[in-house]
Short mmCIF file of C-alpha atoms in Angstrom, two decimals:
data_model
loop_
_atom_site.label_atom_id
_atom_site.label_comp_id
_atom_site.label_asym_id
_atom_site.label_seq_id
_atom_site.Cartn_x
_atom_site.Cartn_y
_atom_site.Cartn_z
CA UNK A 1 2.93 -25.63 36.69
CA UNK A 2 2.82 -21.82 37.26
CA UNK A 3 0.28 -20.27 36.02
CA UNK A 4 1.13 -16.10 34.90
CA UNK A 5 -1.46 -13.46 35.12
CA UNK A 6 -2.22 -12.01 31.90
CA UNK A 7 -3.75 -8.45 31.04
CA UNK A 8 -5.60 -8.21 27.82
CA UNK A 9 -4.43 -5.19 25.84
CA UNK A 10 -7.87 -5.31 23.33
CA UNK A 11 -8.05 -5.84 19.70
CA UNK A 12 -4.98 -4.60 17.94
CA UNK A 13 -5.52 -5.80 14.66
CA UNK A 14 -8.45 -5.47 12.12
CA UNK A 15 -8.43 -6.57 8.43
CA UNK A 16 -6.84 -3.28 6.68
CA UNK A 17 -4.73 -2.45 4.24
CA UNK A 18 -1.74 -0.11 4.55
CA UNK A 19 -0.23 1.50 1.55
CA UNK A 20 2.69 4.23 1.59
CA UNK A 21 4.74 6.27 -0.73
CA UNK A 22 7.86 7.19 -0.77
CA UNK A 23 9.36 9.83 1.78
CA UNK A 24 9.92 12.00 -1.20
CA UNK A 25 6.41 11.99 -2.08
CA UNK A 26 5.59 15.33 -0.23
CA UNK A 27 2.72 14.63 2.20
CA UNK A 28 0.98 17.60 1.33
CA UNK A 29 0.34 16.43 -2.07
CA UNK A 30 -0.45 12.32 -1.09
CA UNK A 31 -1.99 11.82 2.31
CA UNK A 32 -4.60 9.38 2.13
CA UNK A 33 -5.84 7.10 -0.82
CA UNK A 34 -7.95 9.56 -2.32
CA UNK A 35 -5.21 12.03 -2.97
CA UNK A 36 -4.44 9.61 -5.54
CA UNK A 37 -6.84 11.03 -7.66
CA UNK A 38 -5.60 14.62 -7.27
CA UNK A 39 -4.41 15.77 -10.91
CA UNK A 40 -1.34 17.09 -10.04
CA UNK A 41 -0.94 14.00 -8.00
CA UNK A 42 -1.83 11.25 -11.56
CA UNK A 43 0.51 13.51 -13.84
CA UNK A 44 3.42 12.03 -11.36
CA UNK A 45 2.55 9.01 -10.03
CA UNK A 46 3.39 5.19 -11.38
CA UNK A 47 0.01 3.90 -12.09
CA UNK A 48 1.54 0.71 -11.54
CA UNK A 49 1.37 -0.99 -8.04
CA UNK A 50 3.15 -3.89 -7.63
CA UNK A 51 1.76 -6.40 -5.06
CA UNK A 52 2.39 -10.09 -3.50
CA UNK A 53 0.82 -12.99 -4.26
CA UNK A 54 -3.03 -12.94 -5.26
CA UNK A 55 -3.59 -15.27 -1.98
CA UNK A 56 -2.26 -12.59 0.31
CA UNK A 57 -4.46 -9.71 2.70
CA UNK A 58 -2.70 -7.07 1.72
CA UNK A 59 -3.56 -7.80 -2.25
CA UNK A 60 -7.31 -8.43 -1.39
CA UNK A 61 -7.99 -5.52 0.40
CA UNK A 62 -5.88 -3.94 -2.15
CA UNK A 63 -8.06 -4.54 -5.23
CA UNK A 64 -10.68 -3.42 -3.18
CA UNK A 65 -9.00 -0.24 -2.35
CA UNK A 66 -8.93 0.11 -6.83
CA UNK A 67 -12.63 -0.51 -6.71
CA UNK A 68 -13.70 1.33 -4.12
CA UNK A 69 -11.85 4.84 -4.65
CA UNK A 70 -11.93 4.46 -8.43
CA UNK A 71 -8.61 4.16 -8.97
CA UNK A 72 -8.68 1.48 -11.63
CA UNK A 73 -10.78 4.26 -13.77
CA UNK A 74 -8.29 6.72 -13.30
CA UNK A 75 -5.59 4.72 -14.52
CA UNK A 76 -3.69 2.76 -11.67
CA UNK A 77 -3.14 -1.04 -12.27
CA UNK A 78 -2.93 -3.56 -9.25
CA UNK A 79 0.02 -6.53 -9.75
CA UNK A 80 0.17 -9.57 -8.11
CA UNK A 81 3.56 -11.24 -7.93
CA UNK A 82 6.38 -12.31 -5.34
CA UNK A 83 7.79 -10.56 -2.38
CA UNK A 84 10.88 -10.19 -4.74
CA UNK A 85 9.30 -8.67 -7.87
CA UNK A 86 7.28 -5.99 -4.67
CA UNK A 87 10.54 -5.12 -3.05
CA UNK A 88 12.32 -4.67 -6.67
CA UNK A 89 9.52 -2.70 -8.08
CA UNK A 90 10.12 -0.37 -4.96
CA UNK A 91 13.78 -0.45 -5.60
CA UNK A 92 13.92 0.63 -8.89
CA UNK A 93 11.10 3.92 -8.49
CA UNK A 94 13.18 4.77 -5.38
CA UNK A 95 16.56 4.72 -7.70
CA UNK A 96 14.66 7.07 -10.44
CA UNK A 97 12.82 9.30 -7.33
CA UNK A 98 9.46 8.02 -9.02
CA UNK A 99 6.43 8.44 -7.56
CA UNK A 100 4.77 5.23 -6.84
CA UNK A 101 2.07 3.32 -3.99
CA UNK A 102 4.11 0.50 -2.46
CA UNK A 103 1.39 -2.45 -0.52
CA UNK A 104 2.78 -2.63 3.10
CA UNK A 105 2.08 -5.18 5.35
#
């Protein structure tokens, strides 16, 4: 049995969540979670975000995310649901040039 050297590269993954918006979104106007809040930024974005199942990281950390920047107050509603209704959901804002949050993971 050979035995291989190995070099530990440190921790590369933390619990987080990663959200994104479209590439049309213009950066300047949405570049971190709390420039969901901007006015100019509500009057144009879906309020919906459509997640995965309720079991899932991404959607814990996501409902958080709606507590903790006050984004539930301002309007935006958290989903839970399949990989198929996320990945639609994108689909169809993309096809209309909406504004929208898409979960990542």
């Amino acid at each position: 049995e050979q035995v291989m050297p190995l070099v530990e590269l440190g921790l590369h993954y933390e619990p987080y969540a990663h959200w994104g918006v479209p590439d049309y979104v213009p950066q300047s106007a949405v570049n971190e979670i709390s420039d969901l809040l901007k006015p100019d930024v509500l009057s144009k974005m879906q309020k919906t975000i459509q997640g995965i199942n309720a079991g899932a990281g991404i959607t814990r950390f996501s409902i958080n995310m709606m507590k903790e920047y006050g984004l539930t107050s301002a309007g935006y509603e958290f989903l839970t649901g399949t990989e198929h209704d996320c990945f639609s959901a994108f689909e169809n804002v993309v096809a209309t040039q909406t504004w929208c949050v898409v979960p990542l993971w």
